[in-house]
Every structure is written in structure tokens, then in C-alpha cells.
Amino acid sequence: MQKTDFIKAVAERANRSQKETKEIVDAALEVITETLKRGEKVTLTGFGTFEVRQRQAREGVNPQTRSKIHIPATRTPGFSASSTLKNAVKEG
């Protein structure tokens, strides 16, 4: 499902226009992004938690030259599904 499909489905379910729903979805995604940028987590009860995860610096290998390279530490977004969401997906 693409973002436009998602917006259409939410608009139909909420009985709202697609334009209004797109604005709401975009605003929600902006809030999640800004919160993660600050290093905070976003918990949506019954759905899951978005959080920033730290990746440690490590040594890697360049596959073309086989030489060792240093991969710096980074921050990356992560998502942990709630047990409610896991069970819903499991039950299909």
C-alpha cells in the first residue's frame, strides 16, 4: 500500500475528503519525525513505538577492494510493534 492508497482508505473510513486526510496524515508524520529528531520516542498505544536507535561504530569490508573501512556510529529510526498489533497480524 502506497501513501496515496493509505490516505484514500483513511478518508473513506473517516468519512473525510482526501485533501483533508492528506493534511492530517502529513502533519502526523511531521510530528513523529520532529520528535525523533529530538531523540524522543513516540508511543501509539495499541500500535507500537517509534524510537531512535544508536548504531555503534564498527569495522566493515569494502566488497570491491576487500579493504577494511571504518563505519562511524549513527542514529537510525526504529519501530517496535505492540503486542496488540503483533497479535492482529498473526491472526490474519
Short mmCIF file of C-alpha atoms in Angstrom, two decimals:
data_model
loop_
_atom_site.label_atom_id
_atom_site.label_comp_id
_atom_site.label_asym_id
_atom_site.label_seq_id
_atom_site.Cartn_x
_atom_site.Cartn_y
_atom_site.Cartn_z
CA MET A 1 0.00 0.00 0.00
CA GLN A 2 1.40 3.35 -1.05
CA LYS A 3 0.86 6.61 0.83
CA THR A 4 -1.88 7.72 -1.59
CA ASP A 5 -3.70 4.40 -1.13
CA PHE A 6 -3.38 4.79 2.63
CA ILE A 7 -4.81 8.32 2.52
CA LYS A 8 -7.72 7.18 0.36
CA ALA A 9 -8.54 4.29 2.71
CA VAL A 10 -8.38 6.50 5.81
CA ALA A 11 -10.50 9.19 4.12
CA GLU A 12 -13.18 6.64 3.26
CA ARG A 13 -13.19 5.15 6.76
CA ALA A 14 -13.27 8.54 8.49
CA ASN A 15 -15.79 9.96 6.02
CA ARG A 16 -13.48 12.88 5.20
CA SER A 17 -12.10 14.32 1.98
CA GLN A 18 -8.81 13.00 0.67
CA LYS A 19 -7.35 16.52 0.78
CA GLU A 20 -8.21 16.93 4.47
CA THR A 21 -6.94 13.43 5.27
CA LYS A 22 -3.66 14.07 3.43
CA GLU A 23 -3.08 17.20 5.51
CA ILE A 24 -3.73 15.26 8.73
CA VAL A 25 -1.50 12.32 7.73
CA ASP A 26 1.30 14.67 6.65
CA ALA A 27 1.02 16.62 9.93
CA ALA A 28 1.14 13.38 11.96
CA LEU A 29 4.25 12.20 10.08
CA GLU A 30 5.91 15.59 10.60
CA VAL A 31 5.25 15.40 14.35
CA ILE A 32 6.73 11.89 14.51
CA THR A 33 9.79 13.00 12.51
CA GLU A 34 10.40 16.11 14.63
CA THR A 35 10.03 14.11 17.85
CA LEU A 36 12.53 11.51 16.66
CA LYS A 37 14.97 14.26 15.60
CA ARG A 38 14.95 15.45 19.22
CA GLY A 39 15.84 11.92 20.32
CA GLU A 40 12.47 11.28 21.94
CA LYS A 41 10.19 8.33 21.28
CA VAL A 42 6.59 8.26 20.09
CA THR A 43 4.31 5.60 21.56
CA LEU A 44 0.96 4.92 19.91
CA THR A 45 -0.85 2.65 22.35
CA GLY A 46 -2.13 -0.48 20.64
CA PHE A 47 0.09 0.11 17.60
CA GLY A 48 3.75 0.48 18.57
CA THR A 49 6.66 2.73 19.40
CA PHE A 50 8.87 4.78 17.09
CA GLU A 51 12.30 5.44 18.57
CA VAL A 52 15.84 6.48 17.72
CA ARG A 53 18.36 3.68 17.93
CA GLN A 54 22.12 4.11 18.22
CA ARG A 55 24.33 2.07 15.93
CA GLN A 56 27.84 1.61 17.25
CA ALA A 57 30.88 2.39 15.14
CA ARG A 58 32.30 -0.73 13.56
CA GLU A 59 34.75 -2.08 11.02
CA GLY A 60 33.45 -3.15 7.63
CA VAL A 61 34.89 -4.51 4.42
CA ASN A 62 34.67 -2.84 1.02
CA PRO A 63 33.34 -5.69 -1.17
CA GLN A 64 35.15 -4.39 -4.29
CA THR A 65 38.63 -3.97 -2.81
CA ARG A 66 38.36 -6.20 0.27
CA SER A 67 39.98 -3.42 2.28
CA LYS A 68 38.80 -2.68 5.80
CA ILE A 69 36.83 0.52 6.32
CA HIS A 70 35.61 2.32 9.40
CA ILE A 71 31.83 2.73 9.61
CA PRO A 72 31.00 5.60 12.00
CA ALA A 73 28.34 5.46 14.71
CA THR A 74 24.92 6.62 13.53
CA ARG A 75 21.42 7.27 14.78
CA THR A 76 18.67 5.41 12.97
CA PRO A 77 14.89 5.32 13.35
CA GLY A 78 13.32 2.14 14.63
CA PHE A 79 9.85 0.77 15.24
CA SER A 80 8.71 -1.78 17.79
CA ALA A 81 5.23 -3.21 17.23
CA SER A 82 2.90 -3.54 20.21
CA SER A 83 1.61 -6.95 21.24
CA THR A 84 -1.85 -5.87 20.05
CA LEU A 85 -0.53 -5.21 16.53
CA LYS A 86 1.55 -8.42 16.54
CA ASN A 87 -1.49 -10.48 17.51
CA ALA A 88 -3.70 -8.80 14.89
CA VAL A 89 -1.16 -9.60 12.17
CA LYS A 90 -0.71 -13.16 13.45
CA GLU A 91 -4.44 -13.84 13.34
CA GLY A 92 -4.54 -12.51 9.78
#
